[in-house]
CSV table of C-alpha atoms in Angstrom, one decimal:
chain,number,residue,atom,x,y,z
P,1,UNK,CA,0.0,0.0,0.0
P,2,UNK,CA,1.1,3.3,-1.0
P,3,UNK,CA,1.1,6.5,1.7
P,4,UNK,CA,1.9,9.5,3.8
P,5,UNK,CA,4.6,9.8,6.3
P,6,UNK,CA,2.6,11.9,8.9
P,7,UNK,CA,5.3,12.0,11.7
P,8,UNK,CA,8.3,10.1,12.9
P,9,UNK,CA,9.5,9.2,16.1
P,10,UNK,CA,12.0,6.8,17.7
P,11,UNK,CA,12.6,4.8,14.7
P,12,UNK,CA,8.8,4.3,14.0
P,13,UNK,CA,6.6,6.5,11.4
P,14,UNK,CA,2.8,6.7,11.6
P,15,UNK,CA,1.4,6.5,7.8
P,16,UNK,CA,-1.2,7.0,6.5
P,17,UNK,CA,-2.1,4.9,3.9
P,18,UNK,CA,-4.6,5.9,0.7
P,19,UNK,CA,-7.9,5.0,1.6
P,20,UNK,CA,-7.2,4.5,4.9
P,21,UNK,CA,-8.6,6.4,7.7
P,22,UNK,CA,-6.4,5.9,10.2
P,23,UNK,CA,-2.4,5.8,10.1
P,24,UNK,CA,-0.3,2.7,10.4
P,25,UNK,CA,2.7,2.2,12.9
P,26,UNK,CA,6.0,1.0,10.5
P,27,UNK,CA,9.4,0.5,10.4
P,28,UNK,CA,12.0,1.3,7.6
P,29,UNK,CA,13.7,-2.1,5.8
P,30,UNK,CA,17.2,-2.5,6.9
P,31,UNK,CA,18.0,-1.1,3.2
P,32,UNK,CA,17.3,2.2,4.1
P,33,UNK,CA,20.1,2.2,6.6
P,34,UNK,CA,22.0,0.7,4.8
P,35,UNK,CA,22.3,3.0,2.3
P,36,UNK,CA,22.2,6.1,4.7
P,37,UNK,CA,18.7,6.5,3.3
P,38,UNK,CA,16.8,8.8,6.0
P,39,UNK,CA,12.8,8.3,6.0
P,40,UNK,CA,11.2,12.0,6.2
P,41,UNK,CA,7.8,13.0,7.1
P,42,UNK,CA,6.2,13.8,4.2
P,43,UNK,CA,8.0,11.3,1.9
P,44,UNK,CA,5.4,9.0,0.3
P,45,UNK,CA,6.2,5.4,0.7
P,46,UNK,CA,5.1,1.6,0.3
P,47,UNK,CA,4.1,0.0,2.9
P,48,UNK,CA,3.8,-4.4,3.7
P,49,UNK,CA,1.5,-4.6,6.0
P,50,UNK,CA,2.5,-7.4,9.0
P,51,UNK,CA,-0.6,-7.0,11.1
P,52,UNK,CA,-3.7,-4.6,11.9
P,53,UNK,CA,-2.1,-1.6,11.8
P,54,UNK,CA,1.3,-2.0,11.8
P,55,UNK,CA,4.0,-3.3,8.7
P,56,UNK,CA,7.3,-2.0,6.8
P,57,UNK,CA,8.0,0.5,4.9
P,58,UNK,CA,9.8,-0.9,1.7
P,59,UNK,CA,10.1,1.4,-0.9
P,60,UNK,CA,10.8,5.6,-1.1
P,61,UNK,CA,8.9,7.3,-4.1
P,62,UNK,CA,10.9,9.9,-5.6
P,63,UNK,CA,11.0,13.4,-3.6
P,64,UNK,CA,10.0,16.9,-5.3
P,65,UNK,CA,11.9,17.9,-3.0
P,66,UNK,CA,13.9,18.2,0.8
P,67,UNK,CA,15.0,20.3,3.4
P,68,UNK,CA,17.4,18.5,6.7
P,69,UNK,CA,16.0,21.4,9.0
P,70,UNK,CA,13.3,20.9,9.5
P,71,UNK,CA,13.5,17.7,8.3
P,72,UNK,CA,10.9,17.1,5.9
P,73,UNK,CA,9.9,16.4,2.1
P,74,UNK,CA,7.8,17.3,-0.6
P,75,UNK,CA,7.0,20.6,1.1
P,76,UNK,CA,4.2,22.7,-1.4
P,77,UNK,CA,5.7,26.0,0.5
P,78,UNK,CA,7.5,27.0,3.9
P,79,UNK,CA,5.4,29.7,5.9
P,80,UNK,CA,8.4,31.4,8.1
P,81,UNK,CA,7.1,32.8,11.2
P,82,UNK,CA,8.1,36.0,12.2
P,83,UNK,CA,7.3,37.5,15.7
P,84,UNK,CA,7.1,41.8,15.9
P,85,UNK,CA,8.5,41.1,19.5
P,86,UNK,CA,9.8,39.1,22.0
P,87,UNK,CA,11.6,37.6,20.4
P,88,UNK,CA,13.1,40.4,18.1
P,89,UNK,CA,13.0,39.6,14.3
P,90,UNK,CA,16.6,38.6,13.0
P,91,UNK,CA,16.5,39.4,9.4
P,92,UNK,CA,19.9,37.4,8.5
P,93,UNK,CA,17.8,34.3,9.9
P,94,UNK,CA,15.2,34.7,7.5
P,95,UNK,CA,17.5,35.6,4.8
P,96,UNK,CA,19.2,32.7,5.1
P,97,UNK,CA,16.2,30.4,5.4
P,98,UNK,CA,14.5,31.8,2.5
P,99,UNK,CA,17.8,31.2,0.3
P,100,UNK,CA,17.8,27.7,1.7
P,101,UNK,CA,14.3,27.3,0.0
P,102,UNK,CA,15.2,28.7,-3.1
P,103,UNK,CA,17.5,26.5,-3.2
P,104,UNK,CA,15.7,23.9,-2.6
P,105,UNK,CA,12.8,25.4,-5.2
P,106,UNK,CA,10.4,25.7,-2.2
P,107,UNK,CA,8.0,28.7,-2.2
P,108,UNK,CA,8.5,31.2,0.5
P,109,UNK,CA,5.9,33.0,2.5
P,110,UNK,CA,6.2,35.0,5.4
P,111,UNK,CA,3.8,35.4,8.4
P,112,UNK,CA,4.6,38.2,11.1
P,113,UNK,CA,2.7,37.2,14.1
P,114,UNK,CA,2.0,39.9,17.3
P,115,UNK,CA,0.9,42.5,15.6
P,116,UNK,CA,-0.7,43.3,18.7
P,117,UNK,CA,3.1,44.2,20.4
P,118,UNK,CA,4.4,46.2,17.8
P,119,UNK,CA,4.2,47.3,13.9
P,120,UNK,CA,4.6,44.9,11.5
P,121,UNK,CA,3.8,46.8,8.1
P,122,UNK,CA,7.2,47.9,8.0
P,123,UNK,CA,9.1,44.3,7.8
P,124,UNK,CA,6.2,43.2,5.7
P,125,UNK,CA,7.1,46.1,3.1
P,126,UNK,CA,10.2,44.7,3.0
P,127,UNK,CA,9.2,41.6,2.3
P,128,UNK,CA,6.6,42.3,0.0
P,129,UNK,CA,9.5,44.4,-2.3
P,130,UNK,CA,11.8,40.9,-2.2
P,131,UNK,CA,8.9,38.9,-3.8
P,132,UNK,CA,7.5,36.9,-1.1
P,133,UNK,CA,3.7,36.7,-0.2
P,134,UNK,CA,3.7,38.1,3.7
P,135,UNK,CA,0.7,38.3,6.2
P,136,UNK,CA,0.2,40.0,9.2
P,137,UNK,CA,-2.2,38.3,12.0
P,138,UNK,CA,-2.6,38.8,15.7
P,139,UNK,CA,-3.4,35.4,16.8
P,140,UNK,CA,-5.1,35.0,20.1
P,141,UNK,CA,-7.3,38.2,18.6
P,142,UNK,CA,-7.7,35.5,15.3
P,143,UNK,CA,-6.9,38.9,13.0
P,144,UNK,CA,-5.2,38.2,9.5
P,145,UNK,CA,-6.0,34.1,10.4
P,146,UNK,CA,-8.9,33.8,8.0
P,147,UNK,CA,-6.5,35.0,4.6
P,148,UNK,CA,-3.4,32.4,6.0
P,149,UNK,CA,-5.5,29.4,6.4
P,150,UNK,CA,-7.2,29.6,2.9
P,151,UNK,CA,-3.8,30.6,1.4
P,152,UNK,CA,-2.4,27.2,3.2
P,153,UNK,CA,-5.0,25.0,2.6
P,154,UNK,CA,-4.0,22.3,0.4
P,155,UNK,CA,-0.7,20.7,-0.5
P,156,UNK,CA,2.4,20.4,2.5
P,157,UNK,CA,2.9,24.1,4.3
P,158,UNK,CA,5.8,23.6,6.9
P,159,UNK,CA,6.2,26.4,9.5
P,160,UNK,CA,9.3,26.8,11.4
P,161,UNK,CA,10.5,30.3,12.7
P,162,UNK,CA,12.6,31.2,15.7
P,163,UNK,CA,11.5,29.7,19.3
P,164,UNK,CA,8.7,31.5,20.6
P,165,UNK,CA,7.8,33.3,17.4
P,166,UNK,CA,4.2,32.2,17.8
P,167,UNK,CA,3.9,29.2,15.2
P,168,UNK,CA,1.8,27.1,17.8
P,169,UNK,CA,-0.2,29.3,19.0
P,170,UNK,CA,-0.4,30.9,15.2
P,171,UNK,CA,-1.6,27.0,14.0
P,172,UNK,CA,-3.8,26.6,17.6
P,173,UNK,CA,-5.8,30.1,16.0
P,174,UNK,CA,-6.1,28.5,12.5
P,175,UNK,CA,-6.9,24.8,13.2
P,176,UNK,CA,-8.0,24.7,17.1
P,177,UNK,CA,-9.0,21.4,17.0
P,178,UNK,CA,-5.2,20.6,17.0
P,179,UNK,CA,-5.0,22.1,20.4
P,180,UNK,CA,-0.7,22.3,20.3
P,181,UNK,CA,1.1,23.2,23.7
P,182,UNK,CA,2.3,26.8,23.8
P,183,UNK,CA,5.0,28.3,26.3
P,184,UNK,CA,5.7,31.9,27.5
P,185,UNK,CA,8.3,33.8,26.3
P,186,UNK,CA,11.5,33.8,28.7
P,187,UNK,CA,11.8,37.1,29.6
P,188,UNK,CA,15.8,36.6,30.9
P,189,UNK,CA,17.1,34.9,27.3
P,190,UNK,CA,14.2,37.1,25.3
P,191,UNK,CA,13.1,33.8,23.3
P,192,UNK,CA,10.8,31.3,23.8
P,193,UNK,CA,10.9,27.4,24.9
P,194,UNK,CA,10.7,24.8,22.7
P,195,UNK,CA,7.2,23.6,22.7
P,196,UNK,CA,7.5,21.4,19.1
P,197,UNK,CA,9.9,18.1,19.7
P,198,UNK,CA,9.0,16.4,16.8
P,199,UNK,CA,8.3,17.3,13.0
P,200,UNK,CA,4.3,16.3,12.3
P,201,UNK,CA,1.7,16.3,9.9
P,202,UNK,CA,-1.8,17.8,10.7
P,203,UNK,CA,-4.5,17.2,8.2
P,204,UNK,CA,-6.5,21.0,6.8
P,205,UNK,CA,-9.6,19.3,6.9
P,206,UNK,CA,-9.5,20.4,2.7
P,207,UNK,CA,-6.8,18.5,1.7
P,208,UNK,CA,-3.6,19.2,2.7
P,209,UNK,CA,-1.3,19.3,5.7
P,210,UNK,CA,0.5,21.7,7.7
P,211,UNK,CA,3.9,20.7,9.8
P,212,UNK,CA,4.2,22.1,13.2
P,213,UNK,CA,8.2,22.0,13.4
P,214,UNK,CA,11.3,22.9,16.1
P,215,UNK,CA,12.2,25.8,16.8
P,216,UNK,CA,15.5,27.2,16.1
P,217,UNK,CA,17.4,30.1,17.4
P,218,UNK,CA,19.9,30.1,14.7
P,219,UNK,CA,20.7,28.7,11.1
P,220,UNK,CA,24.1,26.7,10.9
P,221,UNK,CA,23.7,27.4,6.9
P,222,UNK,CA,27.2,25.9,5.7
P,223,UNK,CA,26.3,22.8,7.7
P,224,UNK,CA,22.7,22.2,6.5
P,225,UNK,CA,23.0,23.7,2.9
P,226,UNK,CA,26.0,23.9,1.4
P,227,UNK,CA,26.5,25.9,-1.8
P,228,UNK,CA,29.2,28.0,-3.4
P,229,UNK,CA,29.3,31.9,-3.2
P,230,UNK,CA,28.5,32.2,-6.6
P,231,UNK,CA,25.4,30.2,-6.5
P,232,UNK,CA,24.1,32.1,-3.9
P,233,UNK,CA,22.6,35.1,-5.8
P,234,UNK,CA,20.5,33.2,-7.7
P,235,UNK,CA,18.6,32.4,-3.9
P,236,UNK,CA,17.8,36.0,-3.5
P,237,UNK,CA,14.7,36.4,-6.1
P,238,UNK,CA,14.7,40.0,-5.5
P,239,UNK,CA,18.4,40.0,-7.4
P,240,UNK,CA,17.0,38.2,-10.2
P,241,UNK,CA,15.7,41.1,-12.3
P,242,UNK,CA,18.8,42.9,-12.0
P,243,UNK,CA,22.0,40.2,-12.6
P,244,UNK,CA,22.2,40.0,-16.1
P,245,UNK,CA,22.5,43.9,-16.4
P,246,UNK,CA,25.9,43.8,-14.5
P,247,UNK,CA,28.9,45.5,-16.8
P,248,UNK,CA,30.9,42.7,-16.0
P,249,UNK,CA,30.5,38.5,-16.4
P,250,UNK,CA,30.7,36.7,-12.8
P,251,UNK,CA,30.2,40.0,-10.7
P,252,UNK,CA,29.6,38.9,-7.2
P,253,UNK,CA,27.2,42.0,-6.5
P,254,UNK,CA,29.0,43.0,-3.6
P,255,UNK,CA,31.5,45.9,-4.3
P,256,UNK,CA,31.6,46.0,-8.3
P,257,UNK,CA,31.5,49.2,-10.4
P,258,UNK,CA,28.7,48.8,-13.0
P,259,UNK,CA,27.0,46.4,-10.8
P,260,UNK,CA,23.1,46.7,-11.6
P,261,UNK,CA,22.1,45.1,-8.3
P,262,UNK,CA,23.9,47.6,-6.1
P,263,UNK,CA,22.1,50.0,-8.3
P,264,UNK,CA,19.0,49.0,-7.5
P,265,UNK,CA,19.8,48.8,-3.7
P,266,UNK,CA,20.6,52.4,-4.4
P,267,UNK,CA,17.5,53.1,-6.2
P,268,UNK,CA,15.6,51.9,-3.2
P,269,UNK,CA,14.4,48.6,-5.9
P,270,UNK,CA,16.0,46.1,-3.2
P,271,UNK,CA,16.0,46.8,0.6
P,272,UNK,CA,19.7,47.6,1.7
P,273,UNK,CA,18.4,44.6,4.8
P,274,UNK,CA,18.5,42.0,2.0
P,275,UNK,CA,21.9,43.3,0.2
P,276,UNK,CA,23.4,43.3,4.2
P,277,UNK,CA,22.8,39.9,4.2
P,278,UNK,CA,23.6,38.5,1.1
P,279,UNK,CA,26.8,39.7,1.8
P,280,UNK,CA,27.4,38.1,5.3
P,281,UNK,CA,26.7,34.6,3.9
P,282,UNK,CA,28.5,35.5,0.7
P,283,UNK,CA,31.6,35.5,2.8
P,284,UNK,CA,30.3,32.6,5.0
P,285,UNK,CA,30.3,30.7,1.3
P,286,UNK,CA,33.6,32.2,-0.1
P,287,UNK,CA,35.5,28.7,1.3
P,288,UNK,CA,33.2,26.2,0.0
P,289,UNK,CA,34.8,25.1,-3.6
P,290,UNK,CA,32.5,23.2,-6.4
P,291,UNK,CA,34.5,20.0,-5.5
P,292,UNK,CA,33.2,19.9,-1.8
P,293,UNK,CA,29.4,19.8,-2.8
P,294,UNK,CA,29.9,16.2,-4.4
């Protein structure tokens, strides 16, 4: 039987198998380890059954595609959450997750929670002028809920943000019937606890799914997604109009004369934010040579 990787814990995955209404309890063949094959929610997979509700999962179906944090597959698009306050938004964090999903070809959007605390329509400009579909919601008042859960209603939507952001309580105000624990904000490290262990699938109720995943307080990008310096332009969307109008071939948009992008960044046609952090992990990336990515 064919299925749905819904979550994964201690070596066992619950899937839910087509036509079935409730998920299975499996194990992964010995293959998989074998071949340093890791099992991801969201992968779809074939299942033997050995018993009511419980068998192996023997075959992997091809993935549209991956991330490792949060570790999932065939994600339709990654909502990043973005809290107005407590914790402070880090824009290099997002930066670098949302050229981690353009490199993975995963659509981007961007949902700045507490809107209640503190002004979000300036980060959502921002936002908005890179490319990316943003929202703003106050959550426990359910404001800007209705337009995210009809925009996330089918396909795979991962959410992930910083700890304490407000995803849970952000997915508690779209789907309440998932009822998922929250936790306050520490007020000594400014960030919140981690209230999400485990990467899992919740059914819409139209469709699709949405992935509550961990928290993170920071992005170990060379670690997780590995690319070379002059790759990494082509994950900023927002640079895309503007590359090929560069005086010179193989301009690194950084410091050139005749460089169309820093032009624009001038022109106020991309957010000096953006151009800030393109260049940090620009030189994170420098190192990395074409050799090391195979």
């Amino acid at each position: 039987m064919d299925g749905l990787i819904l979550s994964s814990r201690g070596g066992f995955y619950q899937v839910l198998c087509d036509g079935d209404p409730q998920p299975c309890q499996c194990r992964g063949r010995g293959r998989f380890r074998k071949d340093d094959t890791q099992l991801l929610v969201g992968d779809r997979v074939t299942v033997q059954p050995t018993g009511p509700g419980t068998g192996f999962i023997v075959d992997l179906a091809p993935r549209r595609n991956h991330l490792i944090r949060p570790p999932i597959a065939n994600i339709s698009r990654l909502a990043l959450v973005v809290s107005a306050l407590q914790p402070a938004p880090n824009l290099l964090v997002i930066d670098r997750l949302t050229a981690i999903a353009a490199r993975r070809d995963i659509p981007v959007a961007l949902i700045f929670t507490k809107s209640d605390l503190a002004d979000t329509a300036p980060l959502a400009e921002l936002y908005a002028l890179a490319g990316y579909p943003v929202y703003r919601v106050d959550s426990p008042a359910r404001q800007g809920t209705e337009a995210v859960r009809g925009a996330f209603a089918t396909g795979i939507t991962a959410f992930c943000g910083n700890s304490g952001a407000g995803k849970s309580t952000l997915l508690n105000a779209l789907f309440p019937q998932l009822a998922l624990p929250t936790a306050e904000i520490s007020q000594k490290l400014g960030r919140g606890r981690h209230t999400t262990r485990h990467v899992e699938l919740y059914p819409t109720g139209q469709g699709g799914y949405i992935a509550d995943t961990p928290g993170f307080s920071a992005v170990d990008f060379l670690r997780f997604e590995r690319m070379t310096a002059d790759q990494l332009a082509g994950c900023f969307p927002d640079f895309v109009p503007y590359r090929q109008r560069c005086r010179f071939p193989g301009c690194s948009h950084r410091v050139e004369k005749g460089c169309a992008v820093l032009e624009a960044v001038e022109a106020g046609e991309i957010s000096p934010s953006r151009h800030q952090s393109y260049c940090a992990i620009y030189e994170e990336l420098r190192g990395v040579k074409e050799w090391e990515l195979k």
